[in-house]
mmCIF file of C-alpha atoms and ligand atoms in Angstrom:
data_model
loop_
_atom_site.group_PDB
_atom_site.id
_atom_site.type_symbol
_atom_site.label_atom_id
_atom_site.label_comp_id
_atom_site.label_asym_id
_atom_site.label_seq_id
_atom_site.Cartn_x
_atom_site.Cartn_y
_atom_site.Cartn_z
ATOM 1 C CA MET I 6 35.191 -34.288 -57.783
ATOM 2 C CA SER I 7 37.358 -34.631 -54.897
ATOM 3 C CA THR I 8 41.106 -33.581 -55.140
ATOM 4 C CA HIS I 9 42.543 -37.100 -54.803
ATOM 5 C CA GLU I 10 41.367 -37.852 -58.142
ATOM 6 C CA LEU I 11 43.672 -35.065 -59.311
ATOM 7 C CA PHE I 12 47.110 -36.833 -57.991
ATOM 8 C CA ALA I 13 49.785 -37.242 -60.179
ATOM 9 C CA THR I 14 50.560 -40.886 -61.654
ATOM 10 C CA ARG I 15 53.431 -41.328 -59.329
ATOM 11 C CA ALA I 16 51.114 -41.152 -56.264
ATOM 12 C CA SER I 17 49.579 -44.552 -57.293
ATOM 13 C CA ARG I 18 52.968 -45.883 -56.897
ATOM 14 C CA MET I 19 53.484 -44.783 -53.210
ATOM 15 C CA LYS I 20 52.596 -47.448 -50.777
ATOM 16 C CA ALA I 21 52.517 -47.297 -47.132
ATOM 17 C CA SER I 22 55.731 -49.142 -45.851
ATOM 18 C CA GLU I 23 54.800 -52.418 -44.143
ATOM 19 C CA ILE I 24 57.628 -51.517 -41.441
ATOM 20 C CA ARG I 25 56.281 -48.126 -40.613
ATOM 21 C CA GLU I 26 52.858 -49.554 -40.223
ATOM 22 C CA LEU I 27 54.030 -52.461 -38.074
ATOM 23 C CA LEU I 28 56.084 -50.250 -35.695
ATOM 24 C CA LYS I 29 52.813 -48.549 -34.834
ATOM 25 C CA LEU I 30 51.630 -51.797 -33.150
ATOM 26 C CA LEU I 31 54.892 -52.353 -31.158
ATOM 27 C CA ASP I 32 54.058 -50.051 -28.317
ATOM 28 C CA GLN I 33 51.999 -53.141 -26.683
ATOM 29 C CA PRO I 34 53.626 -54.302 -23.549
ATOM 30 C CA GLY I 35 55.487 -57.366 -23.309
ATOM 31 C CA ILE I 36 56.582 -57.495 -27.272
ATOM 32 C CA ILE I 37 60.151 -58.515 -27.911
ATOM 33 C CA SER I 38 60.719 -56.645 -31.444
ATOM 34 C CA PHE I 39 63.369 -57.509 -33.725
ATOM 35 C CA ALA I 40 61.377 -55.295 -36.341
ATOM 36 C CA GLY I 41 62.902 -51.808 -36.622
ATOM 37 C CA GLY I 42 66.664 -51.522 -37.717
ATOM 38 C CA ILE I 43 66.977 -48.750 -35.255
ATOM 39 C CA PRO I 44 69.884 -47.929 -32.748
ATOM 40 C CA ASP I 45 69.537 -48.658 -28.947
ATOM 41 C CA PRO I 46 68.509 -45.046 -27.533
ATOM 42 C CA ALA I 47 70.552 -45.997 -24.470
ATOM 43 C CA LEU I 48 73.725 -45.754 -26.357
ATOM 44 C CA PHE I 49 72.910 -42.088 -27.805
ATOM 45 C CA PRO I 50 75.813 -39.665 -26.613
ATOM 46 C CA THR I 51 73.202 -37.821 -24.956
ATOM 47 C CA GLU I 52 75.566 -35.765 -22.679
ATOM 48 C CA GLY I 53 77.474 -34.703 -25.827
ATOM 49 C CA PHE I 54 74.454 -33.645 -27.547
ATOM 50 C CA SER I 55 73.182 -31.477 -24.438
ATOM 51 C CA ALA I 56 76.351 -29.666 -24.204
ATOM 52 C CA ALA I 57 76.596 -29.215 -28.006
ATOM 53 C CA PHE I 58 73.059 -27.686 -28.128
ATOM 54 C CA GLN I 59 73.855 -25.436 -25.196
ATOM 55 C CA ALA I 60 77.000 -24.108 -27.049
ATOM 56 C CA ALA I 61 75.244 -23.716 -30.183
ATOM 57 C CA LEU I 62 72.603 -21.552 -28.439
ATOM 58 C CA GLY I 63 75.153 -19.649 -26.628
ATOM 59 C CA PRO I 64 76.387 -15.945 -27.379
ATOM 60 C CA ASP I 65 78.940 -16.964 -30.038
ATOM 61 C CA GLN I 66 76.870 -19.267 -32.162
ATOM 62 C CA LYS I 67 73.200 -18.560 -31.523
ATOM 63 C CA ALA I 68 72.938 -16.193 -34.550
ATOM 64 C CA GLN I 69 74.318 -18.807 -37.092
ATOM 65 C CA ALA I 70 72.366 -21.583 -35.245
ATOM 66 C CA LEU I 71 68.963 -20.227 -35.548
ATOM 67 C CA GLN I 72 69.492 -18.360 -38.983
ATOM 68 C CA TYR I 73 69.021 -19.505 -42.537
ATOM 69 C CA SER I 74 72.047 -21.010 -44.140
ATOM 70 C CA VAL I 75 73.570 -22.393 -47.272
ATOM 71 C CA SER I 76 72.300 -25.365 -48.888
ATOM 72 C CA GLU I 77 75.660 -27.039 -49.067
ATOM 73 C CA GLY I 78 75.718 -27.608 -45.424
ATOM 74 C CA TYR I 79 77.706 -26.433 -42.153
ATOM 75 C CA VAL I 80 81.466 -25.921 -43.310
ATOM 76 C CA PRO I 81 83.105 -27.278 -39.930
ATOM 77 C CA LEU I 82 81.098 -30.513 -40.322
ATOM 78 C CA ARG I 83 81.840 -30.797 -43.911
ATOM 79 C CA GLU I 84 85.619 -30.164 -42.881
ATOM 80 C CA TRP I 85 85.217 -33.053 -40.599
ATOM 81 C CA LEU I 86 83.941 -35.247 -43.103
ATOM 82 C CA ILE I 87 86.797 -34.566 -45.406
ATOM 83 C CA ASP I 88 89.022 -36.139 -42.651
ATOM 84 C CA HIS I 89 86.525 -39.048 -42.041
ATOM 85 C CA MET I 90 86.297 -39.879 -45.772
ATOM 86 C CA ARG I 91 89.878 -39.946 -46.128
ATOM 87 C CA SER I 92 90.172 -42.415 -42.982
ATOM 88 C CA ILE I 93 88.161 -44.837 -45.066
ATOM 89 C CA GLY I 94 90.159 -44.243 -48.394
ATOM 90 C CA VAL I 95 88.259 -41.468 -50.178
ATOM 91 C CA GLU I 96 90.125 -38.259 -50.801
ATOM 92 C CA CYS I 97 87.882 -35.334 -51.603
ATOM 93 C CA ARG I 98 87.394 -31.615 -51.318
ATOM 94 C CA LEU I 99 84.715 -29.398 -49.482
ATOM 95 C CA GLU I 100 83.059 -29.023 -52.859
ATOM 96 C CA ASN I 101 82.492 -32.863 -53.163
ATOM 97 C CA ILE I 102 80.245 -32.876 -50.003
ATOM 98 C CA LEU I 103 76.643 -31.931 -49.502
ATOM 99 C CA ILE I 104 74.773 -32.315 -46.079
ATOM 100 C CA THR I 105 71.622 -33.929 -46.407
ATOM 101 C CA SER I 106 68.399 -34.453 -44.011
ATOM 102 C CA GLY I 107 69.520 -38.044 -43.449
ATOM 103 C CA SER I 108 70.712 -40.155 -46.232
ATOM 104 C CA GLN I 109 67.124 -40.986 -47.130
ATOM 105 C CA GLN I 110 66.969 -37.443 -48.828
ATOM 106 C CA ALA I 111 70.137 -38.350 -50.806
ATOM 107 C CA LEU I 112 68.320 -41.330 -52.166
ATOM 108 C CA ASP I 113 65.103 -39.461 -52.954
ATOM 109 C CA TYR I 114 67.385 -36.423 -54.682
ATOM 110 C CA LEU I 115 69.353 -39.254 -56.481
ATOM 111 C CA GLY I 116 66.141 -40.802 -57.854
ATOM 112 C CA LYS I 117 64.987 -37.386 -58.888
ATOM 113 C CA LEU I 118 68.390 -36.545 -60.696
ATOM 114 C CA TYR I 119 68.607 -39.834 -62.556
ATOM 115 C CA LEU I 120 65.506 -41.367 -63.340
ATOM 116 C CA SER I 121 62.972 -40.598 -65.968
ATOM 117 C CA PRO I 122 59.924 -42.711 -66.141
ATOM 118 C CA GLY I 123 60.863 -46.137 -67.518
ATOM 119 C CA ASP I 124 64.771 -46.085 -66.681
ATOM 120 C CA THR I 125 66.166 -48.741 -65.223
ATOM 121 C CA ALA I 126 67.644 -48.943 -61.653
ATOM 122 C CA LEU I 127 69.707 -51.805 -60.790
ATOM 123 C CA VAL I 128 69.128 -53.025 -57.115
ATOM 124 C CA GLY I 129 69.672 -55.842 -54.894
ATOM 125 C CA TRP I 130 67.047 -58.582 -54.608
ATOM 126 C CA PRO I 131 66.233 -57.971 -51.789
ATOM 127 C CA THR I 132 67.273 -54.557 -51.136
ATOM 128 C CA TYR I 133 66.830 -51.577 -48.593
ATOM 129 C CA LEU I 134 63.027 -50.860 -48.739
ATOM 130 C CA GLY I 135 63.237 -47.048 -48.126
ATOM 131 C CA ALA I 136 65.360 -46.867 -51.417
ATOM 132 C CA LEU I 137 62.886 -48.722 -53.303
ATOM 133 C CA ALA I 138 60.243 -46.251 -51.940
ATOM 134 C CA ALA I 139 62.360 -43.287 -52.745
ATOM 135 C CA PHE I 140 63.158 -44.418 -56.333
ATOM 136 C CA ASN I 141 59.815 -45.688 -57.094
ATOM 137 C CA ALA I 142 58.315 -42.072 -57.058
ATOM 138 C CA TYR I 143 60.381 -41.430 -60.231
ATOM 139 C CA GLU I 144 58.685 -44.266 -62.161
ATOM 140 C CA PRO I 145 61.677 -46.436 -62.964
ATOM 141 C CA ARG I 146 61.789 -50.059 -63.606
ATOM 142 C CA PHE I 147 63.723 -52.022 -61.134
ATOM 143 C CA ASP I 148 66.170 -54.844 -62.476
ATOM 144 C CA ARG I 149 68.059 -57.311 -60.447
ATOM 145 C CA LEU I 150 71.836 -56.242 -59.827
ATOM 146 C CA SER I 151 73.975 -59.075 -60.624
ATOM 147 C CA ILE I 152 77.618 -58.628 -59.419
ATOM 148 C CA ASN I 153 79.900 -61.741 -60.501
ATOM 149 C CA GLY I 154 76.612 -63.169 -61.485
ATOM 150 C CA ASN I 155 75.558 -64.751 -64.603
ATOM 151 C CA ARG I 156 74.051 -61.553 -66.194
ATOM 152 C CA GLY I 157 76.834 -59.260 -67.661
ATOM 153 C CA ALA I 158 76.544 -55.710 -68.918
ATOM 154 C CA ALA I 159 74.809 -57.050 -72.261
ATOM 155 C CA GLU I 160 72.083 -58.799 -70.539
ATOM 156 C CA HIS I 161 71.430 -55.806 -68.242
ATOM 157 C CA ALA I 162 71.434 -53.393 -71.058
ATOM 158 C CA ALA I 163 69.142 -55.712 -73.067
ATOM 159 C CA SER I 164 66.614 -56.106 -70.231
ATOM 160 C CA ALA I 165 66.313 -52.447 -69.904
ATOM 161 C CA GLY I 166 64.650 -52.086 -73.268
ATOM 162 C CA GLU I 167 63.840 -48.777 -74.317
ATOM 163 C CA GLY I 168 64.921 -46.852 -71.087
ATOM 164 C CA ALA I 169 68.662 -46.402 -69.903
ATOM 165 C CA VAL I 170 70.191 -48.245 -67.091
ATOM 166 C CA LYS I 171 71.037 -44.911 -65.105
ATOM 167 C CA PHE I 172 72.469 -46.676 -61.644
ATOM 168 C CA ALA I 173 73.368 -49.444 -59.536
ATOM 169 C CA TYR I 174 72.140 -48.935 -55.926
ATOM 170 C CA LEU I 175 73.766 -51.085 -53.155
ATOM 171 C CA SER I 176 74.999 -50.914 -49.608
ATOM 172 C CA PRO I 177 78.187 -52.924 -49.733
ATOM 173 C CA ASP I 178 78.670 -53.090 -45.988
ATOM 174 C CA PHE I 179 76.183 -55.370 -43.802
ATOM 175 C CA ALA I 180 73.225 -54.464 -45.986
ATOM 176 C CA ASN I 181 69.769 -53.759 -44.914
ATOM 177 C CA PRO I 182 68.058 -56.253 -44.877
ATOM 178 C CA THR I 183 70.571 -59.032 -45.332
ATOM 179 C CA GLY I 184 73.475 -58.013 -43.250
ATOM 180 C CA GLU I 185 75.617 -59.316 -46.180
ATOM 181 C CA THR I 186 79.021 -57.721 -47.259
ATOM 182 C CA VAL I 187 80.206 -57.472 -50.868
ATOM 183 C CA ASP I 188 83.741 -58.678 -50.956
ATOM 184 C CA LEU I 189 86.615 -56.770 -52.556
ATOM 185 C CA ARG I 190 86.203 -58.742 -55.855
ATOM 186 C CA GLY I 191 82.597 -58.090 -56.138
ATOM 187 C CA ARG I 192 83.207 -54.394 -55.487
ATOM 188 C CA GLU I 193 85.900 -54.378 -58.404
ATOM 189 C CA ALA I 194 83.187 -56.534 -60.655
ATOM 190 C CA LEU I 195 80.602 -53.877 -60.093
ATOM 191 C CA LEU I 196 82.647 -50.991 -61.103
ATOM 192 C CA ASP I 197 83.485 -52.933 -64.338
ATOM 193 C CA LEU I 198 79.833 -53.525 -64.894
ATOM 194 C CA ALA I 199 79.057 -49.742 -63.980
ATOM 195 C CA ASP I 200 81.862 -48.713 -66.598
ATOM 196 C CA ALA I 201 80.575 -51.153 -69.211
ATOM 197 C CA LEU I 202 76.863 -49.822 -68.646
ATOM 198 C CA ASN I 203 78.090 -46.263 -68.282
ATOM 199 C CA CYS I 204 75.849 -45.815 -65.440
ATOM 200 C CA ALA I 205 76.241 -44.279 -61.990
ATOM 201 C CA VAL I 206 76.712 -46.282 -58.642
ATOM 202 C CA ILE I 207 74.959 -45.185 -55.582
ATOM 203 C CA GLU I 208 76.949 -46.497 -52.666
ATOM 204 C CA ASP I 209 74.827 -46.487 -49.420
ATOM 205 C CA GLY I 210 77.238 -46.506 -46.528
ATOM 206 C CA ALA I 211 74.640 -46.358 -43.723
ATOM 207 C CA TYR I 212 76.117 -49.283 -41.737
ATOM 208 C CA GLN I 213 79.923 -48.649 -42.843
ATOM 209 C CA ALA I 214 81.162 -47.672 -39.403
ATOM 210 C CA LEU I 215 79.467 -50.721 -37.709
ATOM 211 C CA ARG I 216 81.843 -53.698 -38.238
ATOM 212 C CA TYR I 217 82.274 -56.160 -35.623
ATOM 213 C CA ASP I 218 84.825 -58.549 -37.062
ATOM 214 C CA GLY I 219 86.855 -59.317 -40.203
ATOM 215 C CA ASP I 220 88.701 -56.615 -42.054
ATOM 216 C CA ALA I 221 87.348 -53.469 -43.361
ATOM 217 C CA ILE I 222 86.859 -53.550 -46.920
ATOM 218 C CA PRO I 223 87.441 -50.162 -48.922
ATOM 219 C CA PRO I 224 84.389 -48.396 -50.204
ATOM 220 C CA VAL I 225 83.335 -48.708 -53.741
ATOM 221 C CA LEU I 226 84.337 -44.904 -54.023
ATOM 222 C CA ALA I 227 87.801 -45.598 -52.878
ATOM 223 C CA LEU I 228 88.379 -48.475 -55.303
ATOM 224 C CA GLU I 229 87.228 -46.255 -58.062
ATOM 225 C CA LEU I 230 89.494 -43.359 -56.951
ATOM 226 C CA ALA I 231 92.324 -45.794 -56.749
ATOM 227 C CA ARG I 232 91.477 -46.638 -60.443
ATOM 228 C CA LYS I 233 90.796 -43.056 -61.905
ATOM 229 C CA GLY I 234 92.934 -40.952 -59.835
ATOM 230 C CA SER I 235 90.437 -37.971 -59.028
ATOM 231 C CA ILE I 236 87.070 -38.037 -57.659
ATOM 232 C CA GLU I 237 86.029 -35.885 -60.665
ATOM 233 C CA ASP I 238 86.299 -38.831 -62.939
ATOM 234 C CA CYS I 239 84.365 -41.247 -60.602
ATOM 235 C CA ARG I 240 80.656 -42.399 -61.336
ATOM 236 C CA THR I 241 80.267 -43.633 -57.645
ATOM 237 C CA ILE I 242 78.109 -41.452 -55.406
ATOM 238 C CA TYR I 243 78.616 -42.176 -51.756
ATOM 239 C CA CYS I 244 75.837 -41.571 -49.338
ATOM 240 C CA GLY I 245 76.731 -41.627 -45.534
ATOM 241 C CA SER I 246 74.717 -41.143 -42.430
ATOM 242 C CA PHE I 247 74.967 -40.264 -38.706
ATOM 243 C CA SER I 248 71.811 -42.050 -38.122
ATOM 244 C CA LYS I 249 73.131 -45.509 -37.009
ATOM 245 C CA THR I 250 76.190 -43.990 -35.170
ATOM 246 C CA LEU I 251 75.463 -40.882 -33.380
ATOM 247 C CA SER I 252 71.469 -40.243 -33.668
ATOM 248 C CA PRO I 253 68.686 -40.691 -36.538
ATOM 249 C CA GLY I 254 66.325 -38.112 -34.948
ATOM 250 C CA LEU I 255 68.800 -35.179 -35.806
ATOM 251 C CA ARG I 256 68.523 -36.064 -39.560
ATOM 252 C CA VAL I 257 72.089 -35.548 -40.670
ATOM 253 C CA GLY I 258 73.628 -37.331 -43.689
ATOM 254 C CA TRP I 259 75.846 -36.649 -46.337
ATOM 255 C CA VAL I 260 76.748 -37.072 -50.140
ATOM 256 C CA VAL I 261 80.187 -37.256 -51.478
ATOM 257 C CA ALA I 262 80.601 -37.323 -55.248
ATOM 258 C CA ALA I 263 82.043 -35.289 -58.203
ATOM 259 C CA LYS I 264 81.402 -31.581 -58.259
ATOM 260 C CA PRO I 265 78.661 -31.602 -61.031
ATOM 261 C CA VAL I 266 76.711 -34.350 -59.356
ATOM 262 C CA ILE I 267 76.861 -32.092 -56.004
ATOM 263 C CA SER I 268 76.017 -29.014 -57.845
ATOM 264 C CA GLN I 269 72.907 -30.429 -59.247
ATOM 265 C CA LEU I 270 71.894 -31.907 -55.943
ATOM 266 C CA VAL I 271 72.335 -28.499 -54.331
ATOM 267 C CA LEU I 272 69.910 -27.010 -56.464
ATOM 268 C CA MET I 273 67.328 -29.743 -55.671
ATOM 269 C CA LYS I 274 68.042 -29.227 -51.911
ATOM 270 C CA GLN I 275 67.416 -25.376 -52.445
ATOM 271 C CA ALA I 276 64.233 -26.196 -54.227
ATOM 272 C CA ALA I 277 63.104 -28.875 -51.634
ATOM 273 C CA ASP I 278 64.226 -27.567 -48.096
ATOM 274 C CA LEU I 279 66.613 -24.952 -48.454
ATOM 275 C CA HIS I 280 69.231 -26.558 -46.108
ATOM 276 C CA SER I 281 69.335 -29.080 -43.298
ATOM 277 C CA ALA I 282 68.615 -27.775 -39.756
ATOM 278 C CA THR I 283 71.923 -25.962 -38.876
ATOM 279 C CA ILE I 284 71.644 -26.434 -35.240
ATOM 280 C CA ASN I 285 71.540 -30.217 -35.867
ATOM 281 C CA GLN I 286 74.702 -29.998 -38.110
ATOM 282 C CA MET I 287 76.506 -27.954 -35.409
ATOM 283 C CA ALA I 288 75.569 -30.509 -32.921
ATOM 284 C CA ILE I 289 76.635 -33.426 -34.935
ATOM 285 C CA ASP I 290 79.875 -31.535 -35.528
ATOM 286 C CA GLN I 291 80.714 -30.973 -32.154
ATOM 287 C CA VAL I 292 79.684 -34.522 -30.953
ATOM 288 C CA ALA I 293 81.684 -36.193 -33.806
ATOM 289 C CA ARG I 294 84.971 -34.108 -32.870
ATOM 290 C CA ALA I 295 84.355 -34.901 -29.335
ATOM 291 C CA CYS I 296 83.647 -38.627 -29.227
ATOM 292 C CA PHE I 297 83.215 -40.395 -32.752
ATOM 293 C CA ASP I 298 86.728 -42.055 -32.229
ATOM 294 C CA THR I 299 85.576 -43.550 -28.729
ATOM 295 C CA HIS I 300 81.886 -43.708 -29.488
ATOM 296 C CA ILE I 301 82.226 -46.046 -32.442
ATOM 297 C CA PRO I 302 84.254 -48.721 -30.464
ATOM 298 C CA MET I 303 81.713 -48.748 -27.741
ATOM 299 C CA LEU I 304 79.050 -49.293 -30.345
ATOM 300 C CA ARG I 305 80.876 -52.275 -32.005
ATOM 301 C CA ARG I 306 81.214 -53.917 -28.646
ATOM 302 C CA VAL I 307 77.827 -53.554 -27.600
ATOM 303 C CA TYR I 308 76.197 -54.328 -30.963
ATOM 304 C CA GLY I 309 78.700 -57.139 -31.637
ATOM 305 C CA ALA I 310 77.795 -58.921 -28.371
ATOM 306 C CA ARG I 311 74.009 -58.713 -29.443
ATOM 307 C CA ARG I 312 74.813 -60.167 -33.052
ATOM 308 C CA ASP I 313 76.672 -63.025 -31.167
ATOM 309 C CA ALA I 314 73.769 -63.669 -28.882
ATOM 310 C CA MET I 315 71.301 -63.679 -31.871
ATOM 311 C CA LEU I 316 73.600 -66.188 -33.926
ATOM 312 C CA GLN I 317 73.987 -68.448 -30.894
ATOM 313 C CA ALA I 318 70.267 -68.653 -30.019
ATOM 314 C CA LEU I 319 69.395 -69.059 -33.860
ATOM 315 C CA GLN I 320 71.862 -72.067 -33.670
ATOM 316 C CA ASP I 321 70.256 -73.278 -30.418
ATOM 317 C CA HIS I 322 66.560 -72.862 -31.425
ATOM 318 C CA MET I 323 65.962 -72.989 -34.987
ATOM 319 C CA PRO I 324 64.465 -76.086 -36.385
ATOM 320 C CA ASP I 325 66.064 -77.898 -39.348
ATOM 321 C CA GLY I 326 65.419 -76.095 -42.784
ATOM 322 C CA VAL I 327 65.854 -72.588 -41.528
ATOM 323 C CA GLN I 328 68.906 -70.720 -42.955
ATOM 324 C CA TRP I 329 70.436 -67.512 -41.980
ATOM 325 C CA THR I 330 73.153 -65.073 -42.867
ATOM 326 C CA ARG I 331 76.163 -64.155 -40.432
ATOM 327 C CA PRO I 332 76.701 -60.778 -40.818
ATOM 328 C CA GLU I 333 80.232 -59.091 -39.928
ATOM 329 C CA GLY I 334 78.414 -55.843 -38.766
ATOM 330 C CA GLY I 335 75.307 -53.619 -39.014
ATOM 331 C CA MET I 336 71.983 -54.563 -37.465
ATOM 332 C CA PHE I 337 70.442 -57.314 -39.323
ATOM 333 C CA VAL I 338 70.248 -61.245 -39.696
ATOM 334 C CA TRP I 339 68.307 -62.579 -42.597
ATOM 335 C CA LEU I 340 66.519 -65.800 -42.316
ATOM 336 C CA THR I 341 65.199 -67.905 -45.145
ATOM 337 C CA LEU I 342 62.548 -70.268 -43.986
ATOM 338 C CA PRO I 343 61.474 -73.656 -45.598
ATOM 339 C CA VAL I 344 59.561 -72.955 -48.974
ATOM 340 C CA GLY I 345 55.904 -72.654 -48.299
ATOM 341 C CA THR I 346 56.313 -70.875 -44.902
ATOM 342 C CA HIS I 347 55.204 -67.322 -45.187
ATOM 343 C CA GLY I 348 56.928 -64.624 -43.292
ATOM 344 C CA ALA I 349 53.859 -62.589 -43.217
ATOM 345 C CA ASP I 350 51.840 -65.460 -41.641
ATOM 346 C CA LEU I 351 54.423 -66.169 -39.450
ATOM 347 C CA LEU I 352 54.640 -62.723 -38.099
ATOM 348 C CA ALA I 353 50.829 -62.732 -37.570
ATOM 349 C CA ARG I 354 51.304 -65.958 -35.361
ATOM 350 C CA ALA I 355 54.354 -64.703 -33.570
ATOM 351 C CA LEU I 356 52.826 -61.570 -32.654
ATOM 352 C CA ASP I 357 49.677 -63.333 -31.486
ATOM 353 C CA THR I 358 51.109 -66.300 -29.676
ATOM 354 C CA VAL I 359 54.507 -65.358 -28.427
ATOM 355 C CA LYS I 360 54.626 -61.555 -28.744
ATOM 356 C CA VAL I 361 57.757 -61.580 -30.967
ATOM 357 C CA ALA I 362 57.800 -59.040 -34.030
ATOM 358 C CA PHE I 363 60.308 -59.202 -36.998
ATOM 359 C CA VAL I 364 59.769 -58.025 -40.656
ATOM 360 C CA PRO I 365 58.435 -60.189 -43.187
ATOM 361 C CA GLY I 366 60.897 -60.095 -46.171
ATOM 362 C CA GLY I 367 58.859 -59.851 -49.104
ATOM 363 C CA ALA I 368 58.772 -56.069 -48.996
ATOM 364 C CA PHE I 369 62.358 -55.844 -49.697
ATOM 365 C CA PHE I 370 61.895 -57.450 -53.079
ATOM 366 C CA PRO I 371 60.806 -55.152 -55.856
ATOM 367 C CA ASP I 372 58.591 -58.060 -57.225
ATOM 368 C CA GLY I 373 57.205 -59.024 -54.120
ATOM 369 C CA SER I 374 58.888 -62.439 -54.251
ATOM 370 C CA GLY I 375 60.882 -63.983 -51.349
ATOM 371 C CA THR I 376 57.792 -64.445 -49.145
ATOM 372 C CA ASN I 377 59.760 -67.178 -47.230
ATOM 373 C CA THR I 378 62.266 -64.721 -45.786
ATOM 374 C CA ILE I 379 62.202 -62.526 -42.624
ATOM 375 C CA ARG I 380 64.373 -59.710 -41.269
ATOM 376 C CA LEU I 381 65.693 -59.796 -37.665
ATOM 377 C CA SER I 382 67.382 -56.867 -36.044
ATOM 378 C CA PHE I 383 69.493 -57.299 -33.043
ATOM 379 C CA SER I 384 70.586 -53.635 -32.563
ATOM 380 C CA ASN I 385 67.581 -52.696 -29.855
ATOM 381 C CA SER I 386 67.372 -55.713 -27.581
ATOM 382 C CA ASP I 387 69.843 -56.934 -24.883
ATOM 383 C CA GLU I 388 71.394 -60.415 -24.981
ATOM 384 C CA ASP I 389 68.883 -61.993 -22.796
ATOM 385 C CA MET I 390 65.890 -60.475 -24.798
ATOM 386 C CA ILE I 391 67.420 -61.813 -27.923
ATOM 387 C CA SER I 392 67.815 -65.269 -26.609
ATOM 388 C CA GLU I 393 64.193 -65.422 -25.209
ATOM 389 C CA GLY I 394 62.657 -63.958 -28.406
ATOM 390 C CA ILE I 395 64.583 -66.180 -30.887
ATOM 391 C CA ARG I 396 63.413 -69.317 -28.286
ATOM 392 C CA ARG I 397 59.958 -68.174 -28.864
ATOM 393 C CA LEU I 398 60.232 -67.773 -32.531
ATOM 394 C CA GLY I 399 61.685 -71.268 -32.789
ATOM 395 C CA GLU I 400 58.740 -72.545 -30.913
ATOM 396 C CA VAL I 401 56.264 -70.897 -33.347
ATOM 397 C CA LEU I 402 58.091 -72.187 -36.321
ATOM 398 C CA ARG I 403 58.057 -75.669 -34.942
ATOM 399 C CA ALA I 404 54.389 -75.401 -34.391
HETATM 400 C C1 PLP X 526 70.538 -48.890 -45.977
HETATM 401 C C2 PLP X 526 70.079 -47.669 -45.400
HETATM 402 N N1 PLP X 526 70.261 -46.578 -46.066
HETATM 403 C C3 PLP X 526 69.666 -45.501 -45.758
HETATM 404 C C4 PLP X 526 68.814 -45.353 -44.656
HETATM 405 C C5 PLP X 526 68.409 -44.066 -44.121
HETATM 406 O O1 PLP X 526 68.950 -43.548 -42.977
HETATM 407 P P1 PLP X 526 68.939 -42.084 -42.695
HETATM 408 O O2 PLP X 526 68.120 -41.397 -43.460
HETATM 409 O O3 PLP X 526 68.122 -42.047 -41.417
HETATM 410 O O4 PLP X 526 70.320 -41.546 -42.758
HETATM 411 C C6 PLP X 526 68.781 -46.324 -43.676
HETATM 412 C C7 PLP X 526 67.861 -46.663 -42.644
HETATM 413 O O5 PLP X 526 67.405 -47.532 -41.947
HETATM 414 C C8 PLP X 526 69.022 -47.664 -44.202
HETATM 415 O O6 PLP X 526 68.970 -48.890 -43.611
#
């Protein structure tokens, strides 16, 4: 008997991500890719990181940089995060912050912490594929999160059946994949729903800093803090990331939550990887202190211009019947194609005939619906490539 017959039941729920598989094909020359939601490497603060790694390996810091460390994370970085969170309306203390290996690790830990098999996770329809993958391993059922919608707490609780509704997961600013933002009323309504259901809220702030126009809306956690007075009374768990702002390769993210949640996550981190790489946390700390305040406005200018170029090109080249979102930030525009047009088929044709890549939208729906949708990312192409790529996509759609 081979050992793969011994895998636990959860293994059968783990599928290769359509995006990751696709990214393997994108090395071919001449492809214009709107597929990966990744930062433009030309914009990484490389000099700052070079100086930071040199300092971390210098005589004063090398022992700490290369040694084992505490699971909670590098203290100076957590102190910087206290100020950063305050700047977006969240008052918290050192004990409320855990550094994770990217926010993806936080999503995995939160799935592990909250979900027993059969429990319900409320998610957007569509939602971030990586969150679905992380939660899925803990064998939940997914239900459609309805904020301001026609399903209230009673309906959500009823459809959960035997299992409890454990949390609502959402990315309120410029979501992956739609680029859409939940307005203030929606955030307040979400908190009412979570109170009525007595469930946690997982707020994914991966794109929070990347706003190109419109006014910033307070994080859900900030709104809950304003209601309840102390983070210790809040049910919202905020997951942050340096991946979209400074570097995804260093794998540094963070969680802000009430102390009992952080303590339990620390135990998970001890069991899983002891701590995130200290030298990477030191480098992020130094670069954040040196240039976060100037780097973010630069990213907003560059990505904002790319967003504008994509929206203009869609206006110029899309045939009738195609609809798209107009994101105020982030990295994505979400297209709804005429019913019957299959995103995955379109991708095959676009790759083959005009060398344009994107992600078919079906993968972002827990039930595989939404086959007539696609996700386009504008972050990693310049304006000329964006215009040309969208022109070609329009050609394929017309054909
Ligand atoms: C909405 C969202 N959350 C979380 C992540 C994970 O980011 P990281 O683990 O690099 O912090 C991503 C990455 O694409 C994302 O789009």
